[in-house]
Amino acid sequence: MSEKKTNRRDFLFTATYAVGAVGVGATIWPMIDQMNPDASVKALASTEVDISSVNPGKTITVLWRGKPVFIRRRTQEEISEAKSVKLEDLKHPERDEDRAANPEWLVMLGVCTHLGCVPLDQKGDYNGWFCPCHGSHYDTSGRIRKGPAPTNMEIPKYEFVNANTIKIG
Amino acid sequence: MSEHDYTPKSKFGKWFNDRLPLLTLANHLTDYPTPKNLNYWWTFGGILTFCLITQIVTGLVLAMHYIAHADMAFDSVEHIMRDVNYGWLIRYIHANGASMFFLAVYIHIFRSLFYGSYKAPREIIWIIGIIIYLLMMAAAFMGYVLPWGQMSFWGATVITNLFSAIPLVGEGIVTWLWGGYSVDNPTLTRFFTLHYLIPFLILGLVVLHIWALHVPGNNNPVGIDIKKPSKDTVPFHPYIVIKDGFALLMFMIVFAFFVFYTPNILGHADNYIEADPLVTPAHIVPEWYLLPFYAILRSVPDKLLGVVAMLSAIFILAALPWLDTSKIRSAVFRPLYRQFYWILVADVLILGYVGAMPAEGLYLLIARVATAYYFLHFLVILPILGYKEKTLPIPLSITEPVLGGSPNLAAARNTESFNK
Amino acid sequence: MKNFYRVLSLVTLIFLIPFNLNSAEKIEYLKTDWSFKGLFGKFDRGALQRGYQVYTEVCSSCHSMKYLSYRNLAEKGGPEFTIEQAKAIAASFEVKDGPNADGDMFTRPGRLSDKFVMPYDNVKAAQAANGGAYPPDMSVLVKARGGGVDYIYSLLQGYEDPPAGISLDDGVYYNKYMYGNKIKMSNQLSDGLVEYGDGTKSTVEQMSKDVTTFLMWAAEPHLESRHQMGFKVIVYLTILTILVYFSMKRIWSRIKTEV
């Protein structure tokens, strides 16, 4: 059997294997992708909330993408408390201005960044939130101050459509 | 199973194999001596394995999105078709896959009938095959109910009502099957459960089917017993693997054509209308693969006897190894049987045709004649033929008709360099 | 290879039989050139957009399309309205929502994620308003009728006076393509009924074609990607089949046997 012949044969088998492998890969992808959020779930990505009836010192909780979103109208004390904290004291340093563009309104995902429980309002050592699952304390800006949670509670993308309506997402 | 001892080369391989002989099994499967003269009709075993796995994988995916509730089943199927990523693709593969599965199984069965693969010593393989076929029909029927369209609902109603033909307890059994006084939500949820279960039973039986096959080894187109391994055999890998692979790809092209270009042609338009217990579709027809049995059912004017005839048509196959009295396996050497074989094929096709037609007039008459012939073939023609038929002389080895010269055994053995 | 052709011809034969069965009792439908048929078939965007217009202005007063959402109108492979157009369309409908904090239901302008607003609250209400006949939901109507698009297209143009000897009850009309020829929907289309934005002349034939195209898309929103993917898959399988064929020839050449 000549050298040349062997090469050609090898090429044929290699090509067959390679083309076959591409096909297997291409077949597996739809089976994986089907578990990603479907078109109807993606379409619900934004929700509008009427906030006209929320008084200072009150929080409403709305459902967005299956998770609670806290919308809190903060009192002056809470705002000044949040602003007075030094960044060095924070586990996850973020300025309150960056978390609440309009300081009166704090809009954040009500999900503890430790393992996903919903923290309780107006509880804990920092007058903010307290997660009953594993004892994480958040301040009036939703920043982690004590406990196992690694980061501050997440701020979703939102905008004020008008004075009375917030659009989340 | 394997006659020769196998020892893994690596130390870990040996350690593992002593505790769980998976490598011995793999070695048995790759080296398994297969008759070298198997034709393309023999590739449908591999194709059927592919079909089963495709149905299980796509079915698993669909079950993640499907909702087995009478109020939501139809909606959830539409949700799969519209919103789920690639949902339309997966559902169309699953729906057409059922048809492809039956197409392949019919070819597989008729191959066996032609070459006498059901005869001793392969009776157990054959009977396991019949059980698999029965389970396939059950799975297909229940699967067709799940979309909860008009044909789903009325198909389920008609088929479950077959049990009411049983004297005395029939009505009770039907109520029990339904979990109510009509086909309704309890029926749907239990059908879904069973539809999910049956494929795994089939998978287990397929393992037994192949195990039972590997004891005597494959039959072959010449139908004679062969020594193995010998000059009449080739190792399963790579010879049979590549040939099965080639045939499978051809099959997949046909499959793909249905899925992508005519995905609904094998289904029925009425099944895109949500189930309505108040309105029966004008023309109830089962899926094409059940039509021959449907024709047999309808050709008998008595309710109970019709059901009996339909079931007998399937169970008679299990007795086939003993009904066929001929010592010769392959129809190649049985000139008379060969003709009756083709008449049977035509008979079953005719039954399928009249099964789709209204049960009246000429169609009914044809159905009755064809039904009678079906039983005649198995109960009368086959037993007599074994004694009366003058068979052709059979060759002593398959190398004789195939090669006509000395086989190149050295080349057959020299496979290792290609198994990298 | 001889055996192989035999397998192929038998497979073909088996599949031809049921096709002929289905076509045995077919009526001759009106024919037109559908752009979405064939290996590379695609929808005509103009026809889809016009068809949507016909649906909204004519059909939607009785027929629901409960599986469609306004977002679908902007999706690829569909009428492909712009997102802004689709939002405007959605907003032009009043959608029932709620309950609000007071427990009351309220209406608000539609959003992209909303399903098409239904003309009736439920099937019973639809029946009551239409002389007992439920105007079928049109989401999958094309797939739910044996004749498919040709049937719907013909039906819309199939109204005529009943032949002598056939008397019709009140609220029943004669249509030569309807199963049994009696239909409870009166003729809905007349020349110039809708005013197309793109200047297309709205003849009955044109509107029938447009709205049927729209219904086809509604029933099979992924038809275009299906055709595109199908072509790729079949080309791929063909290439792999050829490669495997030659690999097989080479492997079997080691033992001088015809495959």
Short mmCIF file of C-alpha atoms in Angstrom, two decimals, chain B residues 35-41 44 74-75 78-84 86 88-89 91-92 99-100 103 107 115 234 238-240 242-247 249-250 252-254 256-270 272-274 278 282-283 288 291 342 345 349 352-354 356-358 402-403 406 408-415 418, chain C residues 1-8 10-11 13-15 17-22 24-25 38-41 66-69 71-72 75 115 124 138-147 179 217-223 225-234 236-259:
data_model
loop_
_atom_site.label_atom_id
_atom_site.label_comp_id
_atom_site.label_asym_id
_atom_site.label_seq_id
_atom_site.Cartn_x
_atom_site.Cartn_y
_atom_site.Cartn_z
CA PRO B 35 -22.59 -12.26 8.30
CA LYS B 36 -20.85 -10.34 5.53
CA ASN B 37 -23.74 -10.70 3.09
CA LEU B 38 -26.33 -8.70 5.03
CA ASN B 39 -28.18 -6.44 2.61
CA TYR B 40 -29.72 -3.03 3.21
CA TRP B 41 -32.92 -4.52 4.62
CA PHE B 44 -33.32 -1.09 9.74
CA PHE B 74 -53.79 22.28 23.39
CA ASP B 75 -52.55 25.72 24.44
CA GLU B 78 -49.26 25.89 20.57
CA HIS B 79 -46.91 27.51 23.08
CA ILE B 80 -44.26 24.95 22.10
CA MET B 81 -44.89 25.62 18.41
CA ARG B 82 -44.71 29.40 18.74
CA ASP B 83 -42.62 30.51 21.69
CA VAL B 84 -40.28 27.80 22.93
CA TYR B 86 -36.78 25.51 18.52
CA TRP B 88 -41.55 23.79 16.48
CA LEU B 89 -38.54 21.78 15.33
CA ARG B 91 -42.32 18.84 18.09
CA TYR B 92 -42.27 18.19 14.35
CA SER B 99 -44.35 7.77 11.56
CA MET B 100 -40.72 7.16 10.68
CA LEU B 103 -42.18 2.87 8.66
CA ILE B 107 -39.75 -2.81 6.90
CA TYR B 115 -35.82 -14.15 5.20
CA VAL B 234 -17.03 -9.54 9.40
CA PRO B 238 -16.31 -0.96 11.28
CA TYR B 239 -18.03 -2.94 8.52
CA ILE B 240 -21.60 -3.01 9.75
CA ILE B 242 -20.45 2.20 8.52
CA LYS B 243 -23.04 0.43 6.40
CA ASP B 244 -25.78 1.04 8.99
CA GLY B 245 -24.57 4.62 9.18
CA PHE B 246 -24.89 5.09 5.45
CA ALA B 247 -28.41 3.68 5.40
CA LEU B 249 -28.24 8.93 6.70
CA MET B 250 -30.39 8.10 3.69
CA MET B 252 -32.59 10.82 7.81
CA ILE B 253 -32.83 12.68 4.51
CA VAL B 254 -36.35 11.32 4.02
CA ALA B 256 -35.78 15.68 7.29
CA PHE B 257 -37.88 16.21 4.21
CA PHE B 258 -41.02 15.43 6.17
CA VAL B 259 -40.02 17.51 9.19
CA PHE B 260 -39.03 20.62 7.26
CA TYR B 261 -41.24 20.62 4.21
CA THR B 262 -44.42 18.67 4.87
CA PRO B 263 -44.56 18.38 8.65
CA ASN B 264 -48.32 17.96 8.85
CA ILE B 265 -49.02 15.72 5.88
CA LEU B 266 -48.98 12.52 7.92
CA GLY B 267 -51.19 14.03 10.61
CA HIS B 268 -54.81 14.98 10.38
CA ALA B 269 -56.14 18.53 10.02
CA ASP B 270 -58.84 17.91 12.63
CA TYR B 272 -55.55 21.31 15.05
CA ILE B 273 -59.07 21.87 16.35
CA GLU B 274 -59.23 21.73 20.12
CA LEU B 278 -70.00 17.75 21.67
CA ALA B 282 -67.00 13.69 10.06
CA HIS B 283 -64.38 11.07 9.35
CA TRP B 288 -51.63 5.60 8.89
CA LEU B 291 -54.90 1.51 9.44
CA TRP B 342 -45.70 -10.63 -1.88
CA VAL B 345 -47.51 -7.52 1.49
CA LEU B 349 -51.28 -2.51 1.96
CA GLY B 352 -54.29 -0.07 5.08
CA TYR B 353 -55.97 1.56 2.12
CA VAL B 354 -59.50 0.44 2.95
CA ALA B 356 -58.67 4.95 5.53
CA MET B 357 -61.85 4.72 3.46
CA PRO B 358 -65.42 4.80 4.72
CA VAL B 402 -21.43 -14.03 -2.56
CA LEU B 403 -17.79 -14.24 -3.53
CA SER B 406 -11.60 -17.54 -1.96
CA ASN B 408 -9.71 -12.32 1.57
CA LEU B 409 -9.68 -13.14 5.23
CA ALA B 410 -6.46 -11.37 5.99
CA ALA B 411 -8.00 -8.06 4.98
CA ALA B 412 -11.04 -8.70 7.11
CA ARG B 413 -8.94 -9.25 10.18
CA ASN B 414 -6.71 -6.31 9.52
CA THR B 415 -9.09 -3.80 11.02
CA PHE B 418 -8.60 1.81 11.27
CA MET C 1 -26.53 -0.96 -4.83
CA LYS C 2 -29.36 -2.86 -6.47
CA ASN C 3 -30.85 -3.72 -3.13
CA PHE C 4 -30.53 -0.17 -2.08
CA TYR C 5 -32.69 1.07 -4.96
CA ARG C 6 -35.25 -1.55 -4.07
CA VAL C 7 -35.43 -0.23 -0.52
CA LEU C 8 -35.80 3.28 -1.80
CA LEU C 10 -40.55 0.60 -1.68
CA VAL C 11 -40.23 3.44 0.80
CA LEU C 13 -44.33 3.59 -2.71
CA ILE C 14 -45.45 3.29 0.89
CA PHE C 15 -45.59 7.03 1.22
CA ILE C 17 -50.30 5.53 -1.00
CA PRO C 18 -51.56 7.67 1.90
CA PHE C 19 -51.09 10.82 -0.17
CA ASN C 20 -53.37 9.50 -2.83
CA LEU C 21 -55.84 8.51 -0.16
CA ASN C 22 -56.10 12.00 1.14
CA ALA C 24 -59.25 11.05 -3.28
CA GLU C 25 -62.27 13.14 -2.33
CA GLY C 38 -41.62 25.30 -2.08
CA LEU C 39 -38.16 24.63 -0.76
CA PHE C 40 -37.27 28.30 -0.36
CA GLY C 41 -40.78 29.63 0.19
CA LYS C 66 -56.00 33.74 20.78
CA TYR C 67 -52.53 32.32 20.24
CA LEU C 68 -51.07 35.46 18.68
CA SER C 69 -49.51 38.36 20.53
CA ARG C 71 -45.17 41.26 19.60
CA ASN C 72 -45.47 38.59 16.87
CA GLU C 75 -40.99 39.34 14.81
CA LYS C 115 -52.37 38.42 23.23
CA LYS C 124 -70.92 30.76 24.50
CA MET C 138 -58.23 31.67 13.40
CA SER C 139 -54.79 31.09 14.99
CA VAL C 140 -54.32 27.64 13.48
CA LEU C 141 -57.31 27.63 11.14
CA VAL C 142 -55.23 26.98 8.02
CA LYS C 143 -53.77 23.82 9.55
CA ALA C 144 -57.14 22.74 10.90
CA ARG C 145 -58.76 22.52 7.46
CA GLY C 146 -58.02 19.72 5.04
CA GLY C 147 -57.59 21.98 2.03
CA TYR C 179 -68.26 21.24 3.24
CA TRP C 217 -48.23 32.84 8.88
CA ALA C 218 -50.40 32.91 12.00
CA ALA C 219 -50.64 29.11 11.94
CA GLU C 220 -46.96 28.57 11.12
CA PRO C 221 -45.03 31.58 12.39
CA HIS C 222 -41.71 29.76 11.99
CA LEU C 223 -42.34 28.63 8.41
CA SER C 225 -36.87 29.53 9.41
CA ARG C 226 -38.17 25.99 8.94
CA HIS C 227 -37.63 26.19 5.19
CA GLN C 228 -34.20 27.75 5.59
CA MET C 229 -33.06 25.28 8.20
CA GLY C 230 -34.51 22.39 6.20
CA PHE C 231 -32.46 23.28 3.17
CA LYS C 232 -29.28 23.48 5.21
CA VAL C 233 -30.01 20.21 6.96
CA ILE C 234 -30.67 18.35 3.73
CA TYR C 236 -25.53 18.80 5.13
CA LEU C 237 -26.98 15.28 5.25
CA THR C 238 -26.28 14.81 1.56
CA ILE C 239 -22.63 15.79 1.97
CA LEU C 240 -22.21 13.52 4.97
CA THR C 241 -23.97 10.69 3.16
CA ILE C 242 -21.55 11.00 0.25
CA LEU C 243 -18.57 11.01 2.60
CA VAL C 244 -19.87 8.00 4.50
CA TYR C 245 -20.60 6.24 1.23
CA PHE C 246 -17.00 6.53 0.07
CA SER C 247 -15.68 5.63 3.52
CA MET C 248 -17.87 2.55 3.41
CA LYS C 249 -16.62 1.60 -0.04
CA ARG C 250 -13.07 1.89 1.18
CA ILE C 251 -13.62 -0.12 4.33
CA TRP C 252 -15.46 -2.88 2.49
CA SER C 253 -12.85 -2.95 -0.26
CA ARG C 254 -10.64 -4.72 2.27
CA ILE C 255 -12.74 -7.85 1.84
CA LYS C 256 -13.67 -7.75 -1.83
CA THR C 257 -17.39 -7.82 -1.24
CA GLU C 258 -19.99 -5.79 -3.03
CA VAL C 259 -21.79 -3.55 -0.59
#
